[in-house]
Amino acid sequence: MKLKEKFDELKNKNEKAFIAFYVGGDPNLDVSEKALEVICKHADIVEIGIPFSDPVADGLTIQKADVRALSRGMNPIKALELAKKLNEKFPNVPKVFLTYYNIIFKMGEENFVKKCKNVGISGIIVPDLPIEEAESLLSYCEKYGVDLIFLVAPTTPDERLKKILEKCRGFVYVVSRTGITGEREKLSEETEDLIRRVKKYSKVPVCVGFGISKKEHVEEITKFADGAIVGSAIVKIVEKHLDENGNIKDENKFLNDLEEFVRTLKEGTKAKKIKTQVKN
Amino acid sequence: MKKYKEKYPDKNGKFGIYGGKFVPETLMPAITELEEAFNRFWINNEGNFREEFYALLRDYVGRPTPLYYAERFSEELGCKVYLKREDLAHLGAHKINNALGQALLAKKMGKKRVIAETGAGQHGVATAAACAKLGLECIVYMGAKDVERQKLNVFRMELMGAKVIPVFGGSQTLKDAVNEALRDWTTNVRTTYYLLGSALGPHPYPMMVREFQRVIGKEIKEQILEKEGRLPDVIVACVGGGSNAIGAFYEFLDDDVELYAVEAGGKGVETGMHGASLCAGEVGVLHGSKIYVKEDEFGQIEESYSISAGLDYPGVGPELSFLKDEGRINAVYITDDEALEAFQLLCRLEGILPALESSHALAYAVKLADKLDKDDIMVINLSGRGDKDVHTVAKALGREI
């Protein structure tokens, strides 16, 4: 499913998007497939991380997940197969890949984008690829109809913001605060201002990530934004269920915990709808 | 390669296909700010920045460092060997040139907090010193393994008021220290200056570090002309990230001088345990720029290995990557064992303890000498002194000290 269709669908339902991130292959391929299936049941959009050895835009939680997956033999080819399987089971949940540029460069930009298209990936997020370096990847994304999603940060000045938003497709990923991924107790105050600033120029839906870890955060964020992205907090659940060998202790318990968490987070995007109904 | 210096990097910070700015969006404005500041203070020499920098190099670092004719080493090799004595620079390595340049820039930019990463600790020590000298707060990230291997340098940094933070992620070496420093910078980008240690990273770092290290080659040129009345035939330098090599080579890029970049062959390139990215790596993107890296078939960065912590990095800066492709420099490698042998040879013949990094250059010089005549002139960039390495060397030789 195209990202645009999903956002239109949500708009009709008066809901905002809940976007969930999970590292493909964490802690192994089999478990990650089951976990992603659980996530697909509740999330509106799913971000699958293709692990990279040096994920500089991510915090320790996600780096550790990348290391777990890589040590069990995860690779981009397996990530593509994983996406394909998920797409067959959940065609109405758009899937996007999040990975670092070297993974794409190594496979060859066109080859990568073409493969993404073939397995039903709707969009690509590359945190270490600023617009200055994105020209050729953009052209392949356009050619194959895959959305290239850019990030914007609180440090991004207006002029630059406009340039990025001109190129951005699918949705724009707003980094809620300076820093790396990871949970925070309180959301930054600058976030609201930033969302307003981005909305002013954006033709695509505005989704916010970094530091969103509970339903209240999702509620707060989706008051202003079109979607909330949750990553580290989901990956933390994997961490909690690991034994000393890096395996999931009790798979059912893990999947139940995960399902409960993503279900609750999704509830956070419906809060507005309930309020409106009460008013009516 | 005429007028090389005017062509590279281009306005996008590229050396051919190499270089660029592959960093998270949060950092882009900081990189632009840095680029502007570098242009103002270095290129346009605002506030006589250059004079201030060169004065520091002269009076604080002790430059120019000598270009020393190594008589007994020359006899051994059968050609004229000169050593560029960066080991005699303040704190014992070329690293101080760059650390001072960038710390001075940080100060001019009004940044009060400086972060750095370090492998062997030489860059960390140089940064700690430059920050102490200029009154800046200093935080140094260092792989936990390196903290253990280089206790002496950790202590030196702490004495100079720096805070050393061990990094436990990944392979716990330099690569992970860079990742952590980048994360810190991303988080504290508004107040913090990232003082990068080699001619690596996103533009403008590779160009900036080269400019601050370029003094090495400038001095070599003046000194050799004075001593020999002509340019050297060959210059040899070791390569980790590549800052001492590009520093020594840059002034000679448009001249008829053969340049050799010597990488860490570790236990042999065929074993996979090495740091020879130019010789055995592939083109990839790491830490902000397109360079030669050591990676697997899927683009995962592989761990590097070298007996010398300063060469233990899985990539080589964009300018050297480009010069390799252009055929302007020769990329070669030397194993741990060969480096150890050269280390001892220089000690014995000249009474100089070279850094293990520099010993790689010395070892290759020994090999190269077979092809040279007795009047040929070879300059070896002795990038640092070996006091920090004596424990490693003793251990490798089976000696207890």
XYZ file of C-alpha atoms in Angstrom:
681
model
C 0.000 0.000 0.000
C 1.176 3.493 -0.773
C 1.872 5.788 2.134
C -0.442 8.410 0.688
C -3.346 5.980 0.591
C -2.760 5.081 4.221
C -2.739 8.697 5.338
C -5.920 9.354 3.339
C -7.552 6.340 4.934
C -6.573 7.550 8.407
C -7.868 11.012 7.676
C -11.247 9.568 6.768
C -11.297 7.707 10.061
C -10.194 10.862 11.880
C -7.154 9.090 13.203
C -3.487 9.846 13.198
C -0.741 7.472 12.163
C 1.059 5.242 14.585
C 4.384 4.240 13.016
C 6.298 1.418 14.679
C 9.968 0.630 14.205
C 11.539 -2.783 14.625
C 14.991 -4.030 13.662
C 14.719 -6.870 11.134
C 16.533 -9.929 12.445
C 16.387 -8.932 16.131
C 17.270 -11.073 18.021
C 17.029 -13.539 15.150
C 15.202 -13.706 11.849
C 12.447 -16.066 13.016
C 11.497 -14.074 16.118
C 11.669 -10.784 14.240
C 9.172 -12.087 11.703
C 6.705 -13.012 14.424
C 7.264 -9.697 16.191
C 6.685 -7.742 12.996
C 3.477 -9.661 12.345
C 2.222 -8.651 15.777
C 3.195 -5.051 15.048
C 1.472 -5.108 11.661
C -1.811 -5.946 13.379
C -1.827 -2.617 15.217
C 0.504 -0.150 13.608
C -0.591 1.939 10.636
C 2.864 1.967 9.110
C 5.803 -0.285 9.929
C 9.434 0.734 9.755
C 11.798 -2.184 9.338
C 15.381 -1.459 10.270
C 18.046 -3.102 8.142
C 20.830 -3.355 10.694
C 24.115 -1.520 10.113
C 27.386 -1.957 11.954
C 27.792 1.751 12.724
C 24.387 3.369 13.254
C 25.496 6.859 14.273
C 22.044 8.432 14.308
C 20.761 5.829 16.753
C 21.203 5.385 20.466
C 22.552 2.388 22.303
C 19.224 0.515 22.409
C 18.967 0.306 18.647
C 22.693 -0.199 18.176
C 22.472 -3.237 20.451
C 19.544 -4.576 18.437
C 21.571 -4.108 15.243
C 24.474 -6.000 16.786
C 22.159 -8.836 17.912
C 20.685 -9.157 14.452
C 24.025 -8.952 12.649
C 25.589 -11.536 14.925
C 22.796 -13.931 13.925
C 23.503 -13.439 10.258
C 20.961 -10.774 9.345
C 21.625 -9.030 6.040
C 19.812 -6.798 3.531
C 18.785 -9.741 1.323
C 17.074 -11.416 4.270
C 15.466 -8.091 5.163
C 13.973 -7.912 1.675
C 12.608 -11.449 1.998
C 11.193 -10.584 5.397
C 9.450 -7.531 3.943
C 8.027 -9.639 1.140
C 6.504 -12.170 3.521
C 4.997 -9.426 5.657
C 3.610 -7.689 2.645
C 1.816 -10.843 1.556
C 0.169 -11.174 4.966
C -0.482 -7.477 5.600
C -0.818 -5.734 2.242
C -2.696 -2.836 3.838
C 0.083 -1.850 6.186
C 2.697 0.177 4.314
C 6.249 -0.864 5.118
C 9.279 1.355 4.970
C 12.926 0.468 5.336
C 15.220 2.410 7.588
C 18.892 1.852 6.924
C 22.201 3.636 6.564
C 23.536 4.765 3.234
C 26.455 2.348 2.968
C 24.054 -0.610 2.850
C 22.281 0.926 -0.138
C 25.474 2.097 -1.813
C 26.978 -1.356 -1.524
C 23.996 -3.066 -3.121
C 23.832 -0.370 -5.774
C 21.208 2.357 -5.479
C 19.073 1.278 -8.412
C 19.285 -2.384 -7.521
C 18.237 -1.626 -3.947
C 15.283 0.547 -4.893
C 14.129 -1.926 -7.532
C 14.236 -4.752 -5.018
C 12.324 -2.619 -2.512
C 9.651 -2.039 -5.115
C 9.469 -5.758 -5.889
C 8.871 -6.784 -2.295
C 6.306 -4.068 -1.686
C 8.328 -1.582 0.318
C 6.595 1.811 0.138
C 9.343 4.076 1.404
C 12.968 4.394 2.435
C 14.509 6.366 5.294
C 18.265 6.943 5.292
C 19.318 8.912 8.388
C 22.831 9.666 7.165
C 21.815 10.857 3.713
C 21.147 14.607 3.619
C 19.527 16.107 0.484
C 22.950 17.224 -0.784
C 23.969 13.594 -1.307
C 20.576 12.181 -2.245
C 20.158 13.217 -5.857
C 20.758 9.880 -7.540
C 18.869 7.827 -4.965
C 15.983 10.255 -5.361
C 15.907 9.712 -9.095
C 15.703 5.936 -8.686
C 13.020 6.274 -6.047
C 11.015 8.373 -8.460
C 11.592 5.888 -11.281
C 10.306 2.940 -9.248
C 7.652 4.772 -7.260
C 9.200 4.312 -3.847
C 8.962 7.263 -1.446
C 12.234 8.690 -0.144
C 11.495 10.022 3.310
C 13.769 12.745 4.667
C 14.416 13.775 8.225
C 14.281 17.310 9.531
C 15.696 18.427 12.868
C 15.135 21.292 15.296
C 18.447 22.685 14.044
C 17.237 22.780 10.438
C 16.775 26.436 9.409
C 13.673 27.491 7.420
C 15.405 27.849 4.068
C 16.824 24.370 4.343
C 13.527 23.023 5.597
C 11.846 24.237 2.415
C 14.476 22.568 0.245
C 14.122 19.251 2.060
C 10.336 19.337 1.960
C 10.400 19.935 -1.771
C 12.154 16.579 -2.222
C 10.454 14.622 0.523
C 7.817 12.017 -0.342
C 5.457 9.827 1.696
C 5.850 11.713 4.930
C 8.479 13.851 6.579
C 10.249 12.445 9.597
C 10.604 15.155 12.210
C 13.351 14.561 14.728
C 11.735 15.919 17.865
C 14.964 17.053 19.479
C 18.675 17.238 18.786
C 20.305 13.974 19.649
C 20.007 10.322 18.901
C 17.136 7.882 19.175
C 16.135 6.781 22.650
C 13.426 7.213 25.227
C 12.878 10.367 27.236
C 10.557 11.101 30.118
C 9.296 14.427 28.797
C 8.960 15.512 25.240
C 10.912 18.549 24.296
C 9.157 21.886 24.398
C 10.671 22.866 21.109
C 8.870 19.957 19.472
C 5.532 21.714 19.173
C 7.086 24.799 17.604
C 9.054 22.620 15.268
C 5.970 20.726 14.102
C 4.175 24.000 13.372
C 7.187 25.245 11.483
C 7.375 22.066 9.390
C 3.621 22.027 8.739
C 3.839 25.493 7.308
C 5.911 24.246 4.375
C 5.075 20.569 4.074
C 2.932 19.029 1.368
C 3.347 15.584 2.904
C 2.145 14.351 6.314
C 4.324 15.355 9.241
C 5.376 12.525 11.547
C 7.457 12.869 14.664
C 9.961 10.498 16.192
C 12.827 10.329 18.715
C 11.948 10.007 22.372
C 8.341 8.860 22.025
C 7.869 5.948 24.389
C 4.323 5.881 25.763
C 0.699 6.397 24.890
C 0.641 9.875 26.473
C 3.512 10.960 24.247
C 1.683 9.666 21.176
C -1.473 11.538 22.241
C 0.443 14.739 22.800
C 2.374 14.521 19.544
C -0.623 13.630 17.381
C -2.489 16.689 18.599
C -0.175 18.608 16.293
C 1.379 16.060 13.986
C -0.004 13.557 11.488
C 1.788 10.655 13.053
C 4.003 9.431 15.853
C 7.016 7.172 15.349
C 8.066 4.823 18.131
C 11.330 2.918 17.922
C 13.606 2.474 20.914
C 10.734 1.830 23.322
C 9.621 -1.120 21.174
C 13.150 -2.452 20.821
C 13.481 -2.224 24.621
C 10.796 -4.896 24.933
C 13.035 -7.323 23.055
C 15.866 -6.461 25.410
C 13.690 -7.158 28.438
C 12.865 -10.666 27.261
C 16.372 -11.821 26.442
C 18.262 -14.471 28.370
C 22.021 -14.359 28.888
C 22.633 -16.027 25.507
C 20.690 -13.402 23.655
C 17.648 -15.595 23.001
C 14.059 -14.777 23.875
C 13.251 -16.528 27.139
C 9.529 -17.019 26.606
C 8.365 -16.273 23.100
C 4.640 -16.120 23.868
C 5.188 -13.791 26.769
C 7.381 -11.567 24.618
C 4.865 -11.405 21.795
C 2.033 -10.708 24.235
C 3.966 -7.894 25.875
C 4.825 -6.471 22.499
C 1.242 -6.676 21.275
C -0.099 -5.029 24.414
C 2.392 -2.192 24.016
C 1.750 -1.449 20.351
C -2.002 -1.759 20.843
C -1.835 0.859 23.618
C 0.322 3.151 21.499
C -2.144 2.955 18.631
C -4.915 3.964 21.060
C -2.996 7.197 21.549
C -3.698 8.184 17.956
C -7.453 7.848 18.371
C -7.781 10.168 21.332
C -8.825 13.051 19.149
C -11.560 11.067 17.553
C -13.070 10.190 20.928
C -13.043 13.840 21.966
C -14.790 14.855 18.776
C -17.425 12.212 19.257
C -18.110 13.378 22.804
C -18.565 16.900 21.534
C -21.044 15.773 18.934
C 48.171 16.331 -12.330
C 48.453 20.058 -12.855
C 47.016 22.535 -10.444
C 45.699 19.817 -8.252
C 45.442 22.221 -5.360
C 42.958 24.474 -7.093
C 40.631 21.670 -8.051
C 40.075 19.639 -4.896
C 37.937 19.446 -2.974
C 35.191 20.841 -5.196
C 32.468 23.094 -3.817
C 30.536 20.076 -2.544
C 33.511 18.862 -0.571
C 34.287 16.079 -3.016
C 37.577 14.662 -4.191
C 36.318 13.014 -7.358
C 33.726 10.545 -6.061
C 35.145 10.671 -2.530
C 34.269 12.839 0.423
C 30.955 14.625 0.825
C 28.733 15.059 3.846
C 26.934 11.895 4.871
C 25.650 12.917 8.276
C 22.333 13.073 10.123
C 20.267 16.151 9.350
C 20.714 17.441 12.911
C 24.413 17.949 12.168
C 24.061 19.606 8.784
C 23.703 23.160 10.117
C 26.700 22.598 12.393
C 28.745 21.470 9.443
C 27.682 24.496 7.447
C 28.602 26.706 10.391
C 31.999 25.037 10.579
C 32.538 25.458 6.867
C 31.754 29.163 7.129
C 34.016 29.609 10.128
C 36.862 27.778 8.402
C 36.478 30.004 5.363
C 36.445 33.140 7.436
C 39.332 32.340 9.711
C 41.561 30.134 7.585
C 40.893 30.997 3.969
C 40.233 34.713 4.531
C 42.530 34.913 7.554
C 40.084 36.973 9.610
C 41.699 38.412 12.746
C 45.070 37.167 11.494
C 44.091 33.630 12.391
C 46.942 32.142 10.419
C 49.568 34.251 12.129
C 48.153 33.233 15.490
C 48.184 29.568 14.459
C 51.738 29.679 13.124
C 52.917 31.487 16.236
C 51.485 28.667 18.320
C 53.184 26.117 16.092
C 56.486 27.898 16.530
C 56.458 28.698 20.226
C 54.195 26.021 21.691
C 54.740 23.057 19.392
C 58.386 23.803 18.671
C 58.179 24.001 14.897
C 59.786 23.682 12.501
C 60.626 20.141 13.486
C 64.029 19.076 12.153
C 64.555 17.265 8.901
C 67.225 14.934 10.124
C 69.762 13.185 7.932
C 69.896 9.671 9.366
C 73.439 8.762 8.504
C 73.667 5.230 9.845
C 70.171 4.360 8.673
C 71.146 5.716 5.250
C 74.233 3.495 5.163
C 72.082 0.507 6.036
C 69.580 1.298 3.305
C 72.036 2.431 0.639
C 70.380 5.775 -0.142
C 70.041 9.167 1.502
C 67.404 8.955 4.207
C 65.952 11.979 5.932
C 63.542 11.688 8.817
C 60.946 14.404 9.306
C 60.994 14.580 13.061
C 57.329 14.988 14.003
C 58.270 12.913 17.027
C 59.966 16.059 18.321
C 56.800 18.131 18.137
C 55.204 18.960 21.500
C 53.760 15.789 23.066
C 55.594 13.623 20.597
C 53.461 13.473 17.459
C 52.110 15.423 14.514
C 48.642 15.328 16.068
C 49.227 18.575 17.934
C 49.266 20.625 14.688
C 45.673 19.758 13.903
C 44.469 19.829 17.506
C 45.732 23.379 17.972
C 44.328 24.549 14.663
C 40.879 23.254 15.390
C 40.860 24.260 19.061
C 41.786 27.772 18.004
C 38.961 27.720 15.480
C 36.540 26.450 18.150
C 37.532 29.340 20.376
C 37.034 31.867 17.597
C 33.612 30.348 16.939
C 32.695 30.921 20.577
C 32.324 27.232 21.399
C 33.343 26.385 24.937
C 32.965 22.634 24.915
C 35.200 20.455 22.758
C 34.747 16.745 22.144
C 37.186 14.386 20.479
C 37.704 10.712 19.825
C 40.978 8.902 20.124
C 42.436 5.490 19.368
C 46.020 5.302 20.539
C 45.432 8.331 22.682
C 47.804 10.642 20.795
C 45.009 12.724 19.352
C 43.259 12.737 22.719
C 46.386 13.979 24.434
C 46.946 16.624 21.771
C 43.337 17.794 22.063
C 43.507 17.846 25.852
C 46.654 19.970 25.644
C 45.221 22.365 23.059
C 42.068 22.789 25.154
C 44.072 23.357 28.321
C 46.196 25.920 26.524
C 43.163 27.748 25.136
C 40.884 27.343 28.143
C 38.265 25.036 26.639
C 36.330 22.185 28.243
C 37.502 18.867 26.801
C 35.779 15.487 26.591
C 37.497 12.558 24.910
C 35.776 9.379 23.769
C 37.927 6.294 23.671
C 37.129 2.640 22.991
C 37.140 0.684 26.257
C 39.786 -1.659 24.830
C 42.003 1.286 23.944
C 41.534 2.793 27.416
C 43.016 -0.426 28.718
C 45.810 -0.573 26.117
C 46.801 3.077 26.509
C 46.555 3.767 30.231
C 49.469 6.171 30.193
C 47.808 8.425 27.633
C 44.514 8.311 29.523
C 46.327 9.564 32.585
C 48.086 12.287 30.588
C 44.739 13.507 29.254
C 43.262 13.560 32.737
C 46.223 15.506 34.078
C 45.531 18.136 31.448
C 41.953 18.440 32.611
C 40.177 16.336 29.989
C 37.398 13.927 30.809
C 37.965 10.526 29.205
C 34.828 8.484 28.518
C 35.308 4.789 27.694
C 33.052 3.457 24.921
C 31.719 -0.052 25.398
C 29.652 -0.372 22.211
C 30.748 -2.396 19.180
C 34.398 -3.390 18.933
C 35.370 -0.926 21.692
C 38.040 0.695 19.526
C 38.518 3.890 17.536
C 35.609 3.312 15.148
C 33.200 3.091 18.081
C 34.745 6.108 19.755
C 34.008 8.073 16.554
C 30.396 6.825 16.581
C 30.002 7.949 20.181
C 31.600 11.343 19.550
C 29.225 11.850 16.610
C 26.292 11.015 18.887
C 27.457 13.478 21.506
C 27.825 16.125 18.820
C 24.343 15.383 17.502
C 22.938 15.832 21.002
C 24.924 18.932 21.995
C 25.431 20.399 18.564
C 24.617 23.969 19.537
C 27.321 24.327 22.165
C 29.930 21.805 21.159
C 32.858 21.704 18.772
C 33.836 18.268 17.462
C 37.586 18.164 17.070
C 38.168 15.349 14.606
C 41.541 13.648 14.754
C 42.344 12.717 11.178
C 41.736 13.824 7.600
C 38.391 12.022 7.723
C 34.718 12.702 8.292
C 32.293 14.981 6.483
C 33.468 18.013 4.536
C 35.095 20.358 5.599
C 37.028 18.162 8.043
C 39.266 16.320 5.558
C 40.277 19.596 3.938
C 40.644 21.399 7.244
C 42.798 18.730 8.870
C 44.956 18.595 5.753
C 45.409 22.380 5.880
C 46.533 22.214 9.505
C 48.901 19.314 8.767
C 50.192 20.762 5.533
C 52.908 22.495 7.491
C 54.769 19.162 7.604
C 55.226 19.046 3.830
C 55.945 22.775 3.598
C 58.785 22.376 6.036
C 60.083 19.263 4.290
C 60.211 21.190 1.038
C 62.088 24.154 2.477
C 64.439 22.004 4.502
C 65.352 19.563 1.750
C 65.956 22.394 -0.714
C 68.253 23.980 1.792
C 70.119 20.770 2.560
C 70.208 19.109 -0.841
C 69.276 21.824 -3.279
C 66.598 19.634 -4.811
C 63.348 17.834 -4.044
C 63.369 14.301 -2.640
C 62.799 11.348 -4.951
C 60.505 9.576 -2.524
C 58.376 10.410 0.504
C 57.075 7.627 2.731
C 54.394 8.022 5.404
C 52.182 5.659 7.383
C 48.405 5.760 7.004
C 45.680 5.125 9.550
C 43.089 7.768 8.810
C 45.799 9.549 6.851
C 46.491 12.942 8.448
C 50.295 12.718 8.706
C 50.480 11.287 5.187
C 48.365 13.957 3.504
C 50.224 16.547 5.574
C 53.566 15.310 4.289
C 52.407 14.703 0.698
C 50.273 17.718 -0.074
C 52.994 20.211 -0.968
C 54.443 17.699 -3.427
C 51.322 16.672 -5.319
C 52.220 18.810 -8.317
C 55.901 17.790 -8.192
C 57.847 14.870 -9.551
C 58.122 13.061 -6.231
C 57.011 9.488 -5.583
C 54.652 9.210 -2.625
C 54.135 6.026 -0.618
C 51.248 5.559 1.799
C 51.983 2.661 4.118
C 49.043 0.929 5.738
C 48.780 -1.561 8.571
C 49.038 -5.072 7.156
C 48.514 -6.470 10.663
C 48.861 -10.218 10.637
C 48.798 -10.227 6.852
C 46.115 -8.882 4.531
C 45.130 -12.438 3.574
C 44.205 -13.176 7.222
C 41.631 -10.392 7.307
C 43.342 -9.035 10.430
C 44.631 -5.752 9.111
C 43.890 -2.057 8.720
C 44.803 -1.765 5.043
C 41.687 -0.108 3.638
C 43.368 1.411 0.581
C 45.100 -1.841 -0.367
C 42.369 -4.304 0.501
C 39.203 -2.300 1.106
C 36.365 -1.091 -1.076
C 34.602 2.181 -1.705
C 31.986 2.828 0.949
C 30.556 5.447 3.267
C 31.714 5.666 6.850
C 31.672 8.464 9.407
C 30.388 11.085 7.050
C 32.250 10.581 3.811
C 32.791 8.309 0.858
C 36.171 6.658 1.280
C 37.960 3.335 1.034
C 36.682 1.150 3.867
C 37.090 -2.356 5.110
C 33.652 -3.875 4.751
C 31.837 -7.127 4.032
C 29.755 -8.036 0.973
C 26.700 -6.268 2.423
C 28.447 -3.038 3.375
C 28.845 -3.763 7.082
C 32.026 -2.116 8.306
C 34.539 -4.696 9.435
C 36.797 -4.389 12.410
C 40.326 -3.417 11.641
C 43.387 -4.728 13.352
C 46.929 -3.508 13.861
C 49.602 -3.828 16.526
C 49.629 -0.056 16.303
C 46.490 1.451 17.828
C 46.887 4.585 15.701
C 46.525 2.607 12.467
C 43.659 0.485 13.769
C 40.861 2.131 11.789
C 38.819 0.578 8.955
C 38.914 3.537 6.570
C 41.222 6.076 4.935
C 40.317 9.724 4.359
C 38.736 10.853 1.063
C 41.694 12.748 -0.356
C 44.087 9.809 -0.060
C 41.345 7.510 -1.396
C 41.083 9.753 -4.431
C 44.857 10.088 -4.892
C 45.140 6.313 -4.828
C 42.631 5.950 -7.671
C 44.395 8.690 -9.598
C 47.639 6.770 -9.272
C 49.264 9.774 -7.597
C 50.135 7.880 -4.443
C 51.241 4.283 -4.056
C 49.295 2.394 -1.420
C 51.276 -0.387 0.213
C 51.199 -2.242 3.512
C 53.519 -3.589 6.178
C 52.774 -6.342 8.689
C 53.083 -6.144 12.479
C 56.258 -8.202 12.388
C 57.913 -6.055 9.752
C 57.003 -2.909 11.689
C 58.458 -4.361 14.873
C 61.686 -5.144 13.085
C 61.964 -1.625 11.694
C 61.175 -0.225 15.136
C 64.202 -2.020 16.557
C 66.383 -1.173 13.610
C 65.905 2.568 14.038
C 66.446 2.314 17.782
C 69.704 0.482 17.221
C 71.067 2.587 14.383
C 69.913 6.055 15.330
C 68.925 6.034 18.993
C 65.403 7.064 18.075
C 62.330 5.215 19.315
C 59.752 5.592 16.561
C 56.013 5.197 17.122
C 54.724 1.833 15.924
C 52.665 3.798 13.391
C 55.816 5.401 11.965
C 57.607 2.049 12.096
C 55.339 0.935 9.271
C 56.743 3.732 7.107
C 60.276 2.837 8.156
C 59.741 -0.820 7.312
C 58.488 0.017 3.860
C 61.421 2.379 3.352
C 63.744 -0.539 3.995
C 62.019 -2.534 1.243
C 61.900 0.389 -1.126
C 65.588 1.178 -0.673
C 66.513 -1.821 -2.826
C 65.223 0.074 -5.831
C 67.057 3.308 -5.011
C 70.584 4.442 -5.778
C 72.932 5.844 -3.195
C 72.307 9.434 -4.259
C 68.552 9.103 -4.253
C 66.812 11.017 -1.517
C 64.114 9.471 0.591
C 62.119 11.345 3.226
C 60.297 9.309 5.860
C 57.704 11.090 7.915
C 58.422 10.028 11.458
C 54.895 10.853 12.616
C 55.456 10.240 16.304
C 57.674 8.900 19.005
C 57.494 5.384 20.348
C 57.581 5.878 24.111
C 53.859 5.117 24.259
C 54.479 1.801 22.484
C 57.326 0.307 24.496
C 54.994 -1.940 26.478
C 53.407 -3.261 23.303
C 56.800 -3.827 21.726
C 58.183 -5.538 24.821
C 55.182 -7.833 24.937
C 55.504 -8.684 21.248
C 59.177 -9.491 21.759
C 58.425 -11.657 24.776
C 60.113 -9.322 27.220
C 58.806 -8.268 30.604
C 59.269 -4.672 31.686
